[in-house]
PDB file of C-alpha atoms in Angstrom:
ATOM      1  CA  GLN A1440      78.000 115.849 131.490  1.00  0.00           C
ATOM      2  CA  ARG A1441      80.478 114.231 129.187  1.00  0.00           C
ATOM      3  CA  GLN A1442      78.806 111.636 127.020  1.00  0.00           C
ATOM      4  CA  LEU A1443      81.920 109.619 126.198  1.00  0.00           C
ATOM      5  CA  VAL A1444      85.056 108.972 128.244  1.00  0.00           C
ATOM      6  CA  GLU A1445      88.074 107.196 126.747  1.00  0.00           C
ATOM      7  CA  SER A1446      90.906 105.430 128.503  1.00  0.00           C
ATOM      8  CA  GLY A1447      93.658 102.949 127.782  1.00  0.00           C
ATOM      9  CA  GLY A1448      96.173 104.922 125.783  1.00  0.00           C
ATOM     10  CA  GLY A1449      99.870 104.874 126.509  1.00  0.00           C
ATOM     11  CA  LEU A1450     103.344 104.140 125.246  1.00  0.00           C
ATOM     12  CA  VAL A1451     104.041 100.769 123.668  1.00  0.00           C
ATOM     13  CA  GLN A1452     106.783  99.271 121.525  1.00  0.00           C
ATOM     14  CA  ALA A1453     106.166  98.333 117.920  1.00  0.00           C
ATOM     15  CA  GLY A1454     104.516  94.936 117.739  1.00  0.00           C
ATOM     16  CA  GLY A1455     102.797  95.410 121.077  1.00  0.00           C
ATOM     17  CA  SER A1456      99.135  95.710 121.994  1.00  0.00           C
ATOM     18  CA  LEU A1457      96.819  98.135 123.718  1.00  0.00           C
ATOM     19  CA  ARG A1458      93.103  98.124 124.442  1.00  0.00           C
ATOM     20  CA  LEU A1459      91.198 101.365 124.421  1.00  0.00           C
ATOM     21  CA  SER A1460      87.882 101.743 126.238  1.00  0.00           C
ATOM     22  CA  CYS A1461      85.081 104.231 125.669  1.00  0.00           C
ATOM     23  CA  VAL A1462      82.421 104.414 128.359  1.00  0.00           C
ATOM     24  CA  ALA A1463      79.134 106.062 127.415  1.00  0.00           C
ATOM     25  CA  SER A1464      77.117 108.000 129.974  1.00  0.00           C
ATOM     26  CA  GLY A1465      74.048 105.932 129.176  1.00  0.00           C
ATOM     27  CA  SER A1466      73.049 102.884 127.215  1.00  0.00           C
ATOM     28  CA  ILE A1467      74.996 102.489 124.003  1.00  0.00           C
ATOM     29  CA  PHE A1468      71.683 101.547 122.392  1.00  0.00           C
ATOM     30  CA  SER A1469      70.794 105.239 122.600  1.00  0.00           C
ATOM     31  CA  PHE A1470      73.403 105.783 119.894  1.00  0.00           C
ATOM     32  CA  LYS A1471      72.987 104.655 116.305  1.00  0.00           C
ATOM     33  CA  SER A1472      76.660 103.786 116.056  1.00  0.00           C
ATOM     34  CA  MET A1473      79.936 104.332 117.841  1.00  0.00           C
ATOM     35  CA  GLY A1474      83.475 104.386 116.619  1.00  0.00           C
ATOM     36  CA  TRP A1475      87.093 105.289 116.999  1.00  0.00           C
ATOM     37  CA  HIS A1476      88.916 107.977 115.076  1.00  0.00           C
ATOM     38  CA  ARG A1477      92.534 109.050 115.330  1.00  0.00           C
ATOM     39  CA  GLN A1478      94.524 112.147 114.591  1.00  0.00           C
ATOM     40  CA  ALA A1479      98.279 112.217 114.199  1.00  0.00           C
ATOM     41  CA  PRO A1480     100.222 115.506 114.297  1.00  0.00           C
ATOM     42  CA  GLY A1481      99.797 117.379 111.048  1.00  0.00           C
ATOM     43  CA  ASN A1482      97.158 114.961 109.795  1.00  0.00           C
ATOM     44  CA  GLN A1483      93.407 115.091 109.530  1.00  0.00           C
ATOM     45  CA  ARG A1484      91.287 113.049 111.872  1.00  0.00           C
ATOM     46  CA  GLU A1485      90.495 109.697 110.292  1.00  0.00           C
ATOM     47  CA  LEU A1486      88.076 106.886 110.988  1.00  0.00           C
ATOM     48  CA  VAL A1487      89.718 103.785 112.434  1.00  0.00           C
ATOM     49  CA  ALA A1488      86.742 101.556 113.170  1.00  0.00           C
ATOM     50  CA  SER A1489      83.036 101.739 113.849  1.00  0.00           C
ATOM     51  CA  ILE A1490      80.290  99.493 115.163  1.00  0.00           C
ATOM     52  CA  THR A1491      76.533  99.799 114.949  1.00  0.00           C
ATOM     53  CA  SER A1492      74.810  99.626 118.295  1.00  0.00           C
ATOM     54  CA  PHE A1493      72.029  97.138 117.585  1.00  0.00           C
ATOM     55  CA  SER A1494      73.427  94.751 115.000  1.00  0.00           C
ATOM     56  CA  GLY A1495      77.081  95.082 115.935  1.00  0.00           C
ATOM     57  CA  THR A1496      78.121  95.496 112.314  1.00  0.00           C
ATOM     58  CA  THR A1497      81.735  96.612 112.153  1.00  0.00           C
ATOM     59  CA  ASN A1498      83.758  98.655 109.706  1.00  0.00           C
ATOM     60  CA  TYR A1499      87.529  99.204 109.598  1.00  0.00           C
ATOM     61  CA  ALA A1500      90.014 101.413 107.852  1.00  0.00           C
ATOM     62  CA  ASP A1501      92.189  99.425 105.470  1.00  0.00           C
ATOM     63  CA  SER A1502      95.281 100.412 107.439  1.00  0.00           C
ATOM     64  CA  VAL A1503      94.108  98.559 110.564  1.00  0.00           C
ATOM     65  CA  LYS A1504      92.229  95.569 109.150  1.00  0.00           C
ATOM     66  CA  GLY A1505      93.483  92.335 110.658  1.00  0.00           C
ATOM     67  CA  ARG A1506      95.230  94.160 113.512  1.00  0.00           C
ATOM     68  CA  PHE A1507      92.488  96.117 115.302  1.00  0.00           C
ATOM     69  CA  THR A1508      89.163  94.854 116.610  1.00  0.00           C
ATOM     70  CA  ILE A1509      86.239  96.976 117.742  1.00  0.00           C
ATOM     71  CA  SER A1510      83.720  95.449 120.109  1.00  0.00           C
ATOM     72  CA  ARG A1511      81.063  96.455 122.578  1.00  0.00           C
ATOM     73  CA  ASP A1512      79.825  95.381 125.995  1.00  0.00           C
ATOM     74  CA  THR A1513      76.240  96.534 126.244  1.00  0.00           C
ATOM     75  CA  ALA A1514      76.011  95.739 129.968  1.00  0.00           C
ATOM     76  CA  LYS A1515      78.924  98.076 130.663  1.00  0.00           C
ATOM     77  CA  ASN A1516      77.936 100.729 128.094  1.00  0.00           C
ATOM     78  CA  THR A1517      81.436 100.400 126.728  1.00  0.00           C
ATOM     79  CA  VAL A1518      83.039 100.136 123.316  1.00  0.00           C
ATOM     80  CA  TYR A1519      86.556  98.745 123.019  1.00  0.00           C
ATOM     81  CA  LEU A1520      89.316  98.972 120.457  1.00  0.00           C
ATOM     82  CA  GLN A1521      91.786  96.124 120.728  1.00  0.00           C
ATOM     83  CA  MET A1522      94.945  97.102 118.916  1.00  0.00           C
ATOM     84  CA  ASN A1523      97.501  94.407 118.114  1.00  0.00           C
ATOM     85  CA  SER A1524     100.719  94.420 116.097  1.00  0.00           C
ATOM     86  CA  LEU A1525     101.017  98.137 116.634  1.00  0.00           C
ATOM     87  CA  LYS A1526     103.199 100.163 114.292  1.00  0.00           C
ATOM     88  CA  PRO A1527     104.857 103.563 114.777  1.00  0.00           C
ATOM     89  CA  GLU A1528     102.426 104.973 112.221  1.00  0.00           C
ATOM     90  CA  ASP A1529      99.568 104.125 114.606  1.00  0.00           C
ATOM     91  CA  THR A1530     100.833 106.881 116.896  1.00  0.00           C
ATOM     92  CA  ALA A1531      98.015 109.394 117.339  1.00  0.00           C
ATOM     93  CA  VAL A1532      95.376 110.709 119.670  1.00  0.00           C
ATOM     94  CA  TYR A1533      92.437 108.314 119.517  1.00  0.00           C
ATOM     95  CA  TYR A1534      88.925 109.661 119.905  1.00  0.00           C
ATOM     96  CA  CYS A1535      85.704 107.838 120.582  1.00  0.00           C
ATOM     97  CA  ASN A1536      82.643 109.173 118.836  1.00  0.00           C
ATOM     98  CA  ALA A1537      78.958 108.346 118.670  1.00  0.00           C
ATOM     99  CA  TYR A1538      75.935 109.347 116.650  1.00  0.00           C
ATOM    100  CA  LYS A1539      72.497 109.980 118.180  1.00  0.00           C
ATOM    101  CA  GLY A1540      69.871 111.278 115.797  1.00  0.00           C
ATOM    102  CA  SER A1541      71.403 114.314 114.097  1.00  0.00           C
ATOM    103  CA  SER A1542      73.935 114.829 116.884  1.00  0.00           C
ATOM    104  CA  GLU A1543      77.519 113.643 117.074  1.00  0.00           C
ATOM    105  CA  TYR A1544      79.443 113.277 120.296  1.00  0.00           C
ATOM    106  CA  TRP A1545      83.186 113.078 120.904  1.00  0.00           C
ATOM    107  CA  GLY A1546      85.322 112.033 123.803  1.00  0.00           C
ATOM    108  CA  GLN A1547      88.351 113.971 125.007  1.00  0.00           C
ATOM    109  CA  GLY A1548      90.828 111.632 123.340  1.00  0.00           C
ATOM    110  CA  THR A1549      93.507 109.284 124.583  1.00  0.00           C
ATOM    111  CA  ARG A1550      97.085 109.354 123.304  1.00  0.00           C
ATOM    112  CA  VAL A1551      98.734 106.282 121.833  1.00  0.00           C
ATOM    113  CA  THR A1552     102.468 106.358 121.153  1.00  0.00           C
ATOM    114  CA  VAL A1553     104.186 103.450 119.417  1.00  0.00           C
ATOM    115  CA  SER A1554     107.965 103.443 119.570  1.00  0.00           C
ATOM    116  CA  SER A1555     110.108 101.745 116.953  1.00  0.00           C
TER     117      SER A1555
END
């Protein structure tokens, strides 16, 4: 059973917005933290944003601060990434991940393409 399932990627023009969703198979409180990473062609996977499950403390990469917002809906077991003012350099496959104890889980990824 897949622990995390992402959705919401797509093609958008520069300056546009997208909202990514990551649905967990169970309560997000079972995870210590959840987050979004991205990987562009030829690049390493990088952290975009993270949120702790209980306190909701957030952390962002400098490249997305002020444009992206990570949030969670505990009733829906879902973590969101609202992406505004998108730039072509945001083009990547976005992955949801979560930490539970010593284990790390990853979703299958959702592709975001920003055209100039």
